Coordinates of C-alpha atoms in Angstrom, one line a residue:
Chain L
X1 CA -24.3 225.6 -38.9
X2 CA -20.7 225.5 -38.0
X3 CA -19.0 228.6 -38.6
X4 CA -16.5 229.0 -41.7
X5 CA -12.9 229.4 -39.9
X6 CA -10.6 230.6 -43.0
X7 CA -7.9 228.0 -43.1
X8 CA -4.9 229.3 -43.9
X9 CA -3.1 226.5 -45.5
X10 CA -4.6 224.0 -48.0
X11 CA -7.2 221.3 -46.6
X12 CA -6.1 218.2 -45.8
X13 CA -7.4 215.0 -44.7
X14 CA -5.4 215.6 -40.9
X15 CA -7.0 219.9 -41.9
X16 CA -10.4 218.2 -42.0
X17 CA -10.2 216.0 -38.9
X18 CA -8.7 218.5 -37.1
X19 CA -11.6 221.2 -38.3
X20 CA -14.3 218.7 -37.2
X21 CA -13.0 217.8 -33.6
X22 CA -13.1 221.6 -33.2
X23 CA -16.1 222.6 -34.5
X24 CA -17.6 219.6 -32.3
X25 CA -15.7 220.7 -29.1
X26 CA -17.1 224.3 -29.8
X27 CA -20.5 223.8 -30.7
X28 CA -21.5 221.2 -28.7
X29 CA -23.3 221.5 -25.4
X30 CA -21.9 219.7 -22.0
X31 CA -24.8 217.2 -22.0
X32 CA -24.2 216.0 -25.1
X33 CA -20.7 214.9 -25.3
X34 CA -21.0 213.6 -22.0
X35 CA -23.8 211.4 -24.0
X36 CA -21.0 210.7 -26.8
X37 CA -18.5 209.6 -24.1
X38 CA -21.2 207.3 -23.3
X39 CA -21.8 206.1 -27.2
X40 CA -18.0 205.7 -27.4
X41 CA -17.6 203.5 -24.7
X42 CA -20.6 201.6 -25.8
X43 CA -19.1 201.3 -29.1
X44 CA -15.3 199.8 -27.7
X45 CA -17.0 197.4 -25.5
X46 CA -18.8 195.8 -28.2
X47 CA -16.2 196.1 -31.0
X48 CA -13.6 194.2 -28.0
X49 CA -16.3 191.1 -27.6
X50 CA -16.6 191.0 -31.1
X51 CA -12.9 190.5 -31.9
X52 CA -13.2 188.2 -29.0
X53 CA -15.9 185.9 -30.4
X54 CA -14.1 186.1 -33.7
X55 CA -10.5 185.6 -32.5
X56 CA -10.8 183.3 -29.0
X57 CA -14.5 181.6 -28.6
X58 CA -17.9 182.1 -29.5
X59 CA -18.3 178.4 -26.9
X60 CA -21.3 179.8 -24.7
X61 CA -22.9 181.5 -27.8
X62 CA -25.9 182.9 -25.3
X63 CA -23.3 184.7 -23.6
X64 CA -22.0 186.3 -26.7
X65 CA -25.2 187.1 -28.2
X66 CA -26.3 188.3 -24.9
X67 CA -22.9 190.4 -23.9
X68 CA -23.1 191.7 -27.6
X69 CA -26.8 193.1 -28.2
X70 CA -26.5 194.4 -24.5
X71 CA -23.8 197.2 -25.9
X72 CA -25.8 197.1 -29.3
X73 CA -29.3 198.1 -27.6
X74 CA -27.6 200.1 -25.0
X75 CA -26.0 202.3 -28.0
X76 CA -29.1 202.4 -30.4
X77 CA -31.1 203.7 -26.4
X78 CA -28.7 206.4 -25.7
X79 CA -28.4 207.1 -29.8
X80 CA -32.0 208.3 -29.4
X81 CA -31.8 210.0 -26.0
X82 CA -29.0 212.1 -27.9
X83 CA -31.4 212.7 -30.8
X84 CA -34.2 213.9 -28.7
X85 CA -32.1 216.0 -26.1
X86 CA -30.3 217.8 -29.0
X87 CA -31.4 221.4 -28.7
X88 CA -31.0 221.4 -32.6
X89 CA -33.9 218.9 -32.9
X90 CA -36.1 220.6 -31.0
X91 CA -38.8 221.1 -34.0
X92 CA -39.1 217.3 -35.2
X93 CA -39.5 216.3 -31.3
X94 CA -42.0 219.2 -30.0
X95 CA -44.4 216.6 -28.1
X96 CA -41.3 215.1 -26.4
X97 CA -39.9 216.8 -23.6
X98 CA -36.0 215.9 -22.3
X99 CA -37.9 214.7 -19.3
X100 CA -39.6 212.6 -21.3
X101 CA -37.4 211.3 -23.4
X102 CA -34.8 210.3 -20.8
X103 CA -37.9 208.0 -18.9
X104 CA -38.0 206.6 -21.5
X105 CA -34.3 205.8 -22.4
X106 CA -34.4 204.6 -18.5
X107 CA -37.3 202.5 -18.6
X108 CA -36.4 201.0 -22.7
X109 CA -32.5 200.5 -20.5
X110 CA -34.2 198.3 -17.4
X111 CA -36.4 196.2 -20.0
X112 CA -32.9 195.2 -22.2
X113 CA -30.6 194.2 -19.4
X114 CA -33.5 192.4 -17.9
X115 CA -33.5 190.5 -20.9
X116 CA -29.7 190.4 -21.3
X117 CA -29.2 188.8 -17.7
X118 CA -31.8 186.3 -18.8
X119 CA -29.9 185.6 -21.6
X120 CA -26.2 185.4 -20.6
X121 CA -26.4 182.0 -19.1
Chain I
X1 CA -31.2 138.8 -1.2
X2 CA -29.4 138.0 -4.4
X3 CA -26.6 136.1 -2.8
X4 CA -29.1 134.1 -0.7
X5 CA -30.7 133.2 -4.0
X6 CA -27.7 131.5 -4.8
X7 CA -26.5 130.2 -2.0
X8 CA -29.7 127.9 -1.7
X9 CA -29.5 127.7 -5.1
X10 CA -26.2 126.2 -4.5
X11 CA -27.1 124.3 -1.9
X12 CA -30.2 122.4 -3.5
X13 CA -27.8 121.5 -6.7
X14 CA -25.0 120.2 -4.3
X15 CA -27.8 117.7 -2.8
X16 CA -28.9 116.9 -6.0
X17 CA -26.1 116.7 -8.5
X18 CA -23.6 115.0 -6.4
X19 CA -21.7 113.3 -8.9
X20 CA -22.6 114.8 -11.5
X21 CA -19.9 116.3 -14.1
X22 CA -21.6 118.0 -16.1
X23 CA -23.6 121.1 -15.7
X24 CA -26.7 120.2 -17.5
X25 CA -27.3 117.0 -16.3
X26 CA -26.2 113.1 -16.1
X27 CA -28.7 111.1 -18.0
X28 CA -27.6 109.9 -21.0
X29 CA -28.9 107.7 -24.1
X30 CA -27.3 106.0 -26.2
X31 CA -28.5 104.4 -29.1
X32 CA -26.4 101.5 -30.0
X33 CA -26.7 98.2 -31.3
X34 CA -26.9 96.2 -29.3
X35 CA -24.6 93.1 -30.7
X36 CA -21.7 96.5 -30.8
X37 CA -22.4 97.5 -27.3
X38 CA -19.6 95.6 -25.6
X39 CA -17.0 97.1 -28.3
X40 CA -17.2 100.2 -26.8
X41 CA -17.3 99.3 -23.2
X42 CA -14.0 101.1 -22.1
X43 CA -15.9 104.3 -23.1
X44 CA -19.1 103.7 -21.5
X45 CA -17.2 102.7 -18.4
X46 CA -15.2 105.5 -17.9
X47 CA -18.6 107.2 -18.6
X48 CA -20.4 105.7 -15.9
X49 CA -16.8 106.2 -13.3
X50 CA -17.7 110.1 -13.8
X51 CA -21.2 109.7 -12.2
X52 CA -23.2 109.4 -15.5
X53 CA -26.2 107.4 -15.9
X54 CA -26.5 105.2 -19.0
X55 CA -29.6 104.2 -20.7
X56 CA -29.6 101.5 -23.5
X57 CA -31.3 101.6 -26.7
X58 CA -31.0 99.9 -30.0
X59 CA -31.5 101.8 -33.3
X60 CA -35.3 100.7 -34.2
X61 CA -36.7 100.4 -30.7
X62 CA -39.5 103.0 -29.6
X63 CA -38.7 103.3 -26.0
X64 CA -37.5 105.3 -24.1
X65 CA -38.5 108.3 -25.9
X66 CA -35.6 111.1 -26.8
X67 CA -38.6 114.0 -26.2
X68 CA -41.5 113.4 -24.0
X69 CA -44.6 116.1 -24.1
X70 CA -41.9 118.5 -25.7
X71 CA -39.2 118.0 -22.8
X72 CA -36.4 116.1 -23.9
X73 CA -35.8 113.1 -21.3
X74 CA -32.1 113.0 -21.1
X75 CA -29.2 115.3 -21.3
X76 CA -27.3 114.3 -23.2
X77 CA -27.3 111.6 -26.6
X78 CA -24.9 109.3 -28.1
X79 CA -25.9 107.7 -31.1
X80 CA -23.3 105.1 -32.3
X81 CA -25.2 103.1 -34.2
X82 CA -23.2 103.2 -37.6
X83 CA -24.5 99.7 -39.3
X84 CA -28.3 100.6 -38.6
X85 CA -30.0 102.2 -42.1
X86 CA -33.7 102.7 -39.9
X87 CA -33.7 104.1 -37.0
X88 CA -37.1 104.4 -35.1
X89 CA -39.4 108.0 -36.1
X90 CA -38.5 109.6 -33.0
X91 CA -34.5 109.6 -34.4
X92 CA -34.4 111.8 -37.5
X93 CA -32.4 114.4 -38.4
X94 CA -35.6 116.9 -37.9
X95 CA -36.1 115.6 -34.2
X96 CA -32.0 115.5 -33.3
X97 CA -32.3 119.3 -34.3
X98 CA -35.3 120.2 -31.9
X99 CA -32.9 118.0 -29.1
X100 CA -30.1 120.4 -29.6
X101 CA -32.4 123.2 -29.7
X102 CA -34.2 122.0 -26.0
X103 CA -30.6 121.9 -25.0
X104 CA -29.8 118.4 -24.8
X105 CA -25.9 117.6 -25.9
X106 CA -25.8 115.2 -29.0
X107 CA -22.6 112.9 -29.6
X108 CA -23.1 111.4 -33.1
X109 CA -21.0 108.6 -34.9
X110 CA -21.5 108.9 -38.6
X111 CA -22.0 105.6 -41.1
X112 CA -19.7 104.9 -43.8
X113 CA -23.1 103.6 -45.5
X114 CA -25.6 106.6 -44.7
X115 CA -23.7 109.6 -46.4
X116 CA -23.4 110.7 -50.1
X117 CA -19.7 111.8 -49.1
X118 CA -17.6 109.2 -49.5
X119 CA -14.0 108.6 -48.5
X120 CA -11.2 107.5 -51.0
X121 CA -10.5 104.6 -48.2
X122 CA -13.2 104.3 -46.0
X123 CA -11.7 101.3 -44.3
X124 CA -8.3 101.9 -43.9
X125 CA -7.1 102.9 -40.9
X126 CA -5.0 105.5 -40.1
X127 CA -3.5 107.3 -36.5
X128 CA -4.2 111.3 -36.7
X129 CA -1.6 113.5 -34.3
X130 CA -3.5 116.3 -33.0
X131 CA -1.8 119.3 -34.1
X132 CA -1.8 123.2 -33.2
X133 CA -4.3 123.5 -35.8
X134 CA -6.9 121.7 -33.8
X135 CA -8.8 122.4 -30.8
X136 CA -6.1 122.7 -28.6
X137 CA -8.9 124.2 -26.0
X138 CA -10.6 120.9 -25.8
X139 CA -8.1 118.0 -26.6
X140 CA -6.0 117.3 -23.7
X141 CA -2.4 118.7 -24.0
X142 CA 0.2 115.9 -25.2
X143 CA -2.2 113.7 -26.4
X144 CA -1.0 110.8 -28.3
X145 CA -2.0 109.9 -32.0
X146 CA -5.3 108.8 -32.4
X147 CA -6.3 106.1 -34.0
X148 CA -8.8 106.7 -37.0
X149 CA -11.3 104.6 -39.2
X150 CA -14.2 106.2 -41.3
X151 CA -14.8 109.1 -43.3
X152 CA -14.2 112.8 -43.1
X153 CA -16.5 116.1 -43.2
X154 CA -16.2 118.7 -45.6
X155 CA -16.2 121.9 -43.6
X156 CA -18.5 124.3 -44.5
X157 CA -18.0 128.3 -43.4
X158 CA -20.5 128.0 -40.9
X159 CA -18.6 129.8 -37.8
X160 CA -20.6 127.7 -35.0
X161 CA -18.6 124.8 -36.2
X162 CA -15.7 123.3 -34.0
X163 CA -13.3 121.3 -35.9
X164 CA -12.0 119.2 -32.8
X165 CA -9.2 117.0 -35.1
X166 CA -8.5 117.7 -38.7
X167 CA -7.9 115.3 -41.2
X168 CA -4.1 114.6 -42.1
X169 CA -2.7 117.1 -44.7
X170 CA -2.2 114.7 -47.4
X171 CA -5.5 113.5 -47.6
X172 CA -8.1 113.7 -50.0
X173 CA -11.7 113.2 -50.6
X174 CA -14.2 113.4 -53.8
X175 CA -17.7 112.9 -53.7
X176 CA -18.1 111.5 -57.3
X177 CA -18.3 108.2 -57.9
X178 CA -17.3 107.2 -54.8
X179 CA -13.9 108.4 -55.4
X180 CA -12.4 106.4 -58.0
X181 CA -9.3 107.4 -59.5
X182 CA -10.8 108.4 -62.5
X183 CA -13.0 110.3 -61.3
X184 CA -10.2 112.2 -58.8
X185 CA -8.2 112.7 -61.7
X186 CA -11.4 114.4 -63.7
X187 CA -12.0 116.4 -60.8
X188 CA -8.3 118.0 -60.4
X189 CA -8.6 118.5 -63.7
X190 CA -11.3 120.7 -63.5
X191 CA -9.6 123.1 -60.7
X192 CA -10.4 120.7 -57.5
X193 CA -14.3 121.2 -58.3
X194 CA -16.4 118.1 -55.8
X195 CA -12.9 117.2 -54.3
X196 CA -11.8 118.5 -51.1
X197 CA -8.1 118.0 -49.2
X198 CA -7.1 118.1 -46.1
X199 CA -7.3 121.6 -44.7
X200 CA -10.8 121.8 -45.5
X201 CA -11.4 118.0 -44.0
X202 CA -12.2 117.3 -40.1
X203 CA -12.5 113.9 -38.9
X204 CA -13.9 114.8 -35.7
X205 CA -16.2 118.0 -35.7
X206 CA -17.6 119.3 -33.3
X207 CA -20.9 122.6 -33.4
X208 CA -22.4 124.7 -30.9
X209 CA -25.8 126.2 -31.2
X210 CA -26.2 129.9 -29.9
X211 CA -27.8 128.4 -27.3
X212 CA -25.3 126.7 -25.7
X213 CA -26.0 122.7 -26.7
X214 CA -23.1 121.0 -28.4
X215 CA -22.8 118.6 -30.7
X216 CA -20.4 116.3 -31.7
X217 CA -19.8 114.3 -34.9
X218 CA -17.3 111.7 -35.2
X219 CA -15.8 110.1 -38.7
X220 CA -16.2 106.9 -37.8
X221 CA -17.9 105.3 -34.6
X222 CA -14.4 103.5 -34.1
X223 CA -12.3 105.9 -32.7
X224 CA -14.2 104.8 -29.5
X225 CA -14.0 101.4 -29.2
X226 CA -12.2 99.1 -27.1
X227 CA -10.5 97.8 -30.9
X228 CA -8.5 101.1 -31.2
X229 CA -8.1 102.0 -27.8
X230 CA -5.7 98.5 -26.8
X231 CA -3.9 99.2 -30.5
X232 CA -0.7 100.9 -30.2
X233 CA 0.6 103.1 -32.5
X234 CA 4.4 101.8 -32.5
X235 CA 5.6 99.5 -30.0
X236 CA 5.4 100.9 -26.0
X237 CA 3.8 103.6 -27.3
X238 CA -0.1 103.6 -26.4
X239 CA -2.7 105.2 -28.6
X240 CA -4.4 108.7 -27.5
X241 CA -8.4 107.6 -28.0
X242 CA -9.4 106.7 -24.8
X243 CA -8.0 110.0 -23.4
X244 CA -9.6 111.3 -26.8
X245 CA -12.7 110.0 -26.1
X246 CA -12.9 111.2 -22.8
X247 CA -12.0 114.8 -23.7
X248 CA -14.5 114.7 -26.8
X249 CA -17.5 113.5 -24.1
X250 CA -16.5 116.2 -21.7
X251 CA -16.6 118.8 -24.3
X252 CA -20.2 117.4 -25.7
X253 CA -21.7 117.2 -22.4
X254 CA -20.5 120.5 -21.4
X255 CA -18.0 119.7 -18.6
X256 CA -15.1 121.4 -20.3
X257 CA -14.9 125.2 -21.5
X258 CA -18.1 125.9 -19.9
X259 CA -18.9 129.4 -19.1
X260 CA -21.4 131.9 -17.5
X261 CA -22.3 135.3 -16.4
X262 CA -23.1 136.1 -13.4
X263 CA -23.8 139.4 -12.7
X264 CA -23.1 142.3 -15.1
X265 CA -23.2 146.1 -13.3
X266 CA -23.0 149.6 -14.4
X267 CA -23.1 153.3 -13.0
X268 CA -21.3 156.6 -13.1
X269 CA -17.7 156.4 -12.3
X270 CA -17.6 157.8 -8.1
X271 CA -21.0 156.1 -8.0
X272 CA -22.3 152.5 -6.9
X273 CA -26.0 152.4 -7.5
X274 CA -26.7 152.6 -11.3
X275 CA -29.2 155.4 -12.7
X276 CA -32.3 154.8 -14.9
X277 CA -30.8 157.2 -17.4
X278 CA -27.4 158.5 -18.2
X279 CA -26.3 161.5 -19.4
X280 CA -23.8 161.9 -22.7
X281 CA -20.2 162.7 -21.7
X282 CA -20.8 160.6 -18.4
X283 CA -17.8 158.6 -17.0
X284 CA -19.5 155.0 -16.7
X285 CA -17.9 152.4 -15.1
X286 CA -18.8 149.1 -16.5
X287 CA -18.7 145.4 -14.4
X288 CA -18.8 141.8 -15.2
X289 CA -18.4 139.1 -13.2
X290 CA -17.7 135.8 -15.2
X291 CA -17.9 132.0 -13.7
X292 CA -16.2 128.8 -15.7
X293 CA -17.7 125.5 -14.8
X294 CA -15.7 123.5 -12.6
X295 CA -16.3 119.8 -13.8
X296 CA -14.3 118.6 -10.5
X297 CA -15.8 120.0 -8.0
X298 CA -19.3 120.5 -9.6
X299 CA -19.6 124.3 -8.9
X300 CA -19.4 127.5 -11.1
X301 CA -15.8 128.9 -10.2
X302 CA -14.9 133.1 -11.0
X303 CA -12.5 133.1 -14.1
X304 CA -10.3 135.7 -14.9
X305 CA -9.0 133.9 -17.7
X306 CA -10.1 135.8 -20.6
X307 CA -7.8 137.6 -21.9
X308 CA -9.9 139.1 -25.4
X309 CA -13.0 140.0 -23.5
X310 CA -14.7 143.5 -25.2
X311 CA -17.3 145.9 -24.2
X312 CA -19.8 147.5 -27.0
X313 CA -21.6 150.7 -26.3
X314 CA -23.9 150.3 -29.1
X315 CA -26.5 152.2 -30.6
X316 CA -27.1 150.6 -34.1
X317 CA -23.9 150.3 -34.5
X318 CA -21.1 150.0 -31.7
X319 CA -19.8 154.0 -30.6
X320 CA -17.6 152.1 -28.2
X321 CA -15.6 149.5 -28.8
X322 CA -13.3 148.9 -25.6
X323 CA -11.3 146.2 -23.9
X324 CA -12.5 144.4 -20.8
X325 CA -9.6 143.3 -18.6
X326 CA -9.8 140.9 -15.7
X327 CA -9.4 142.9 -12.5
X328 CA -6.2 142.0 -10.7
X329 CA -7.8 141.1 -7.1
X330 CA -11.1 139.7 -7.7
X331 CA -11.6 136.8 -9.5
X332 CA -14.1 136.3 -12.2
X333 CA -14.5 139.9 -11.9
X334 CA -13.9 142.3 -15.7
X335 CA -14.4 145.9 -15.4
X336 CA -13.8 149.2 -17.9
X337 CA -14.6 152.7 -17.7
X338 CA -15.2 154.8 -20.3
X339 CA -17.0 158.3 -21.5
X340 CA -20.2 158.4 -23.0
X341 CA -20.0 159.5 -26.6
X342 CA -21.6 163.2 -27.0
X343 CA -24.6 161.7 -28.7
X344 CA -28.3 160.6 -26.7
X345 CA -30.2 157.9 -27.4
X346 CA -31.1 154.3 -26.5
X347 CA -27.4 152.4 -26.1
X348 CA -26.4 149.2 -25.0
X349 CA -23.7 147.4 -23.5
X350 CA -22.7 144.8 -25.2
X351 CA -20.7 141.9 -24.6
X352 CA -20.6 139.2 -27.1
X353 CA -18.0 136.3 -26.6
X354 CA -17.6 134.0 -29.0
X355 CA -14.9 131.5 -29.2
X356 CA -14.8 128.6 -31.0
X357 CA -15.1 125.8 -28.3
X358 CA -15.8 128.1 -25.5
X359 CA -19.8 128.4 -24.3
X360 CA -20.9 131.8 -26.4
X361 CA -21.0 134.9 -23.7
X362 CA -23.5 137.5 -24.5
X363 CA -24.9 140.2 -22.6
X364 CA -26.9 143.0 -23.3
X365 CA -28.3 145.9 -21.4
X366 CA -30.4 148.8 -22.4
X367 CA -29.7 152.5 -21.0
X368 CA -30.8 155.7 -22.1
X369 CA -28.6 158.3 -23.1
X370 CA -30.4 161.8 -22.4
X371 CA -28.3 165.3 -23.0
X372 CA -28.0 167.6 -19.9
X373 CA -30.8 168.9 -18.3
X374 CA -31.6 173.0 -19.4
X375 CA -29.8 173.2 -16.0
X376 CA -27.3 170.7 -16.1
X377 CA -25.1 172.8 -18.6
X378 CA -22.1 174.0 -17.0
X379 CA -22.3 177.9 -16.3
X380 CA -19.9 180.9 -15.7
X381 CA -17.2 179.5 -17.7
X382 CA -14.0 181.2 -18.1
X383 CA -14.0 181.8 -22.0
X384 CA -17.5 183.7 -21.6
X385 CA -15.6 185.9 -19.3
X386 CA -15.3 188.8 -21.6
X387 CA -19.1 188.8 -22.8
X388 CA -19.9 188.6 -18.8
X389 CA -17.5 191.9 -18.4
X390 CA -19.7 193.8 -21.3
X391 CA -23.0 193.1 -20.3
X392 CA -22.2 193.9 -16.6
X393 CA -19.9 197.2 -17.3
X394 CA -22.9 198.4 -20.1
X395 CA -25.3 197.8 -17.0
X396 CA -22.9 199.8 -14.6
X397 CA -22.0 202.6 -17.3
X398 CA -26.2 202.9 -17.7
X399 CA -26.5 203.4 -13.8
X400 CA -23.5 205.8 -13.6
X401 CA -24.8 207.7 -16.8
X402 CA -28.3 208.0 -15.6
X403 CA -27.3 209.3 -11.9
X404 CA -24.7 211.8 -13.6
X405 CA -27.2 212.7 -15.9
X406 CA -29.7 213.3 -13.0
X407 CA -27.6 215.2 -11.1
X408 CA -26.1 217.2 -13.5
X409 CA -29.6 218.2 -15.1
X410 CA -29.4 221.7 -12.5
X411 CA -26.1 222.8 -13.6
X412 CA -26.9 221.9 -17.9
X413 CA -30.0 223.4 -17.2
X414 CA -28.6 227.0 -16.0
X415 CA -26.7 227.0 -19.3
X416 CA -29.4 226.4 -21.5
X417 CA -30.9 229.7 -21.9
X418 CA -27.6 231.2 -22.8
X419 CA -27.0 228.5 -25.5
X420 CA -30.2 228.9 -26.9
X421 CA -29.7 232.2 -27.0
X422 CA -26.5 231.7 -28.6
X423 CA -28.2 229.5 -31.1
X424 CA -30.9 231.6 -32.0

């Protein structure tokens, strides 16, 4: 629950932006925004081999696909590491400790690139 | 091993054939009668100067035999005989067709009195200059008018024929009524239907099977005898049949415009040795190595000469449709490289020559066309560059994220309690 700053002057759309990047720079632990830098880099990566495959080539298409869903997996992986790490979560994931969950990020990471180096061609 | 095939190959025709002209063989019949024999003695002589060997027949006689236990005992026929209505069983138009079919050459002078299709002026006599029209391949060059007597042959659109010497542009022929002038007149009338003109008329016609027998009919037996050949056209100026005769016999009996194959190659362009399959895109390099009879010397000579030669890469239909030049350098030698269509399957190369008076050239060999190999794509190429950059930085970013993660779990986890408590 972020807490209510009293904005002086009138809410904007560049108010509102503004008001979220803060709230999120306050009230959000270390861990996770170095998990969101992660998600964000992810997220370029796949949007630039998109535009690529749209724009240049999609010629070795197993490269594509593979390049593609290896940023797409990757992101969905760390999306639930996030989820299960989040201290805010803690009552829907009580069984799963952090420990836990990031094995099994790790291990769910090794099985995709196996299969993405597989794929690329 | 090949060329020492050949060689004794050679060698055994040499000793056999040594005056032979022609390539098949130097027996011929000919089926005269034999009170006309002596008109047409400047042909048979100059005949028998080239090294053939004549055998006499008349028209109703039984022996020799023209087939034997289904071989055909000589080379080559002549059947002059114009004034005979019976000839014996073994010469019908059924058994001359299994003779050119066995591969014997047939020379044929046709009867005023035997065919349906009869000339306006069957007797007249009339001297025919070759023309551009005709086969300038076979006649020789500058050959004087010939002299003609006899009839003239409608020609059909069959494309194995060789008109050798049309008949005169202003001439005409009806098959009605034997060509009377009523009946001509009825049949203009009635848009040209049963007459024919001269474009459409040879006197002296000439047809090659696909198997490479010829066959030769003349108008009238005439143009070959003695008669015609002393008869000048205008005074000093000497008539052209006994050079015509000669050129239409060395044409018939396959001296002249006689070709062969003999040896055709393929493989990958960089490559000698050819390869039981190819695969599509390939660079093949295509060879042929063609040999024209030499009547003179009695051997197979290369020949670079053709200048329309085409290769076919066929599957159903051609994908390839190339030209086959002469290599400069090697005679006899025709070679073309070319890619292999994207596209697998059973091809061929094809080459099918067929000009009219030239020996038919066709070759066909069968490769497969497979597509690459699961390994035989080409790999790391340069557009996939970017997709090789993602997949290998996501891998990188997971290993730096995990060990950062890892080793900043002491320092997150010495702020947790104060968080939660800040969240509580």
């Amino acid at each position: 629950m972020p807490p209510k700053s009293a904005p002086a002057q009138r809410p904007t759309a560049a108010n509102a932006v503004q008001t979220l990047w803060k709230a999120y720079n306050d009230n959000t632990s270390n861990r996770l925004k170095f998990i969101d830098s992660f998600l964000f880099f992810l997220m370029l990566s796949g949007i630039v081999q998109f535009v690529y495959c749209v724009l240049v080539s999609n010629f070795p298409y197993n490269a594509f696909l593979a390049g593609f869903a290896s940023t797409v997996g990757q992101f969905v992986l760390t999306a639930s590491l996030r989820s299960q790490v989040n201290p805010d979560n803690r009552d829907e994931f009580k069984e799963v400790s952090p420990e836990r969950a990031f094995a099994d990020f790790a291990l769910g990471s090794i099985v995709l690139h196996f299969f993405v180096y597989n794929f690329l061609g | 091993m090949f060329g020492l095939r050949r060689l004794l190959l050679l060698a055994v025709g040499l000793a056999s054939f040594v005056d032979a002209k022609s390539w098949t063989g130097n027996t011929v019949l000919v089926v005269v009668e034999p009170r006309r024999q002596d008109d047409f003695s400047i042909f048979f002589e100059g005949l028998k100067d080239q090294g053939y060997q004549l055998t006499f027949r008349a028209p109703m006689d039984e022996k020799p035999a023209v087939i034997e236990y289904d071989e055909p005992s000589f080379a080559h026929v002549i059947i002059l005989a114009s004034e005979t209505k019976n000839f014996a069983k073994d010469i019908t138009p059924q058994s001359l067709i299994n003779l050119a079919n066995l591969g014997t050459n047939l020379l044929l002078g046709l009867s005023t009195k035997q065919t349906p299709l009869a000339s306006l002026a069957p007797d007249s006599l009339v001297p025919i200059k070759p023309t551009k029209r005709d086969a300038t391949n076979i006649l020789s060059k500058d050959l004087a008018p010939v002299w003609f007597s006899g009839i003239p042959q409608a020609l059909g659109n069959n494309p194995l024929l060789v008109p050798i010497l049309h008949a005169p542009a202003e001439s005409f022929a009806s098959e009605i009524d034997g060509g009377s002038a009523d009946a001509l007149l009825e049949a203009s009338q009635k848009g040209g239907e049963g007459l024919w003109a001269g474009s459409r008329m040879s006197v002296v016609t000439g047809f090659q099977t696909t198997d490479g027998s010829r066959v030769t009919w003349l108008g009238g037996v005439d143009i070959l005898s003695d008669e015609l050949a002393l008869k000048t056209i205008s005074k000093g100026v000497k008539s052209g049949n006994i050079q015509f005769g000669r050129d239409i016999a060395a044409w018939t009996f396959q001296e002249s415009n006689v070709l062969r194959i003999e040896k055709v190659e393929h493989h990958r362009v960089n490559d000698t040795e050819p390869l039981e399959q190819y695969t599509t895109n390939d660079q093949l390099a295509y060879n042929i190595y063609i040999s024209k009879f030499n009547p003179v010397k009695d051997i197979w000579e290369p020949y670079s000469g053709l200048k329309d030669l085409q290769l076919e890469f066929t599957m159903l239909d051609p994908h390839i449709r190339i030209a086959l030049p002469p290599v400069s350098g090697v005679p006899g030698k025709y070679s073309v490289s070319f890619r292999a269509p994207d596209r697998h399957g059973v091809f061929k190369f094809v080459v099918d020559y067929k000009r009219t008076g030239w020996t038919y050239l066709h070759s066909s060999t069968t490769v497969p066309v497979v597509p690459p190999r699961h390994d035989g794509y080409p790999r790391f190429l340069s557009a996939a560059w970017p997709y090789y950059a993602g997949a290998i930085s996501t891998s990188v970013g997971f290993f730096l994220f995990s060990a950062i993660w890892l080793a900043g779990e002491v320092r997150e986890s010495s702020k947790r309690p104060g968080k939660a408590g800040k969240s509580d």
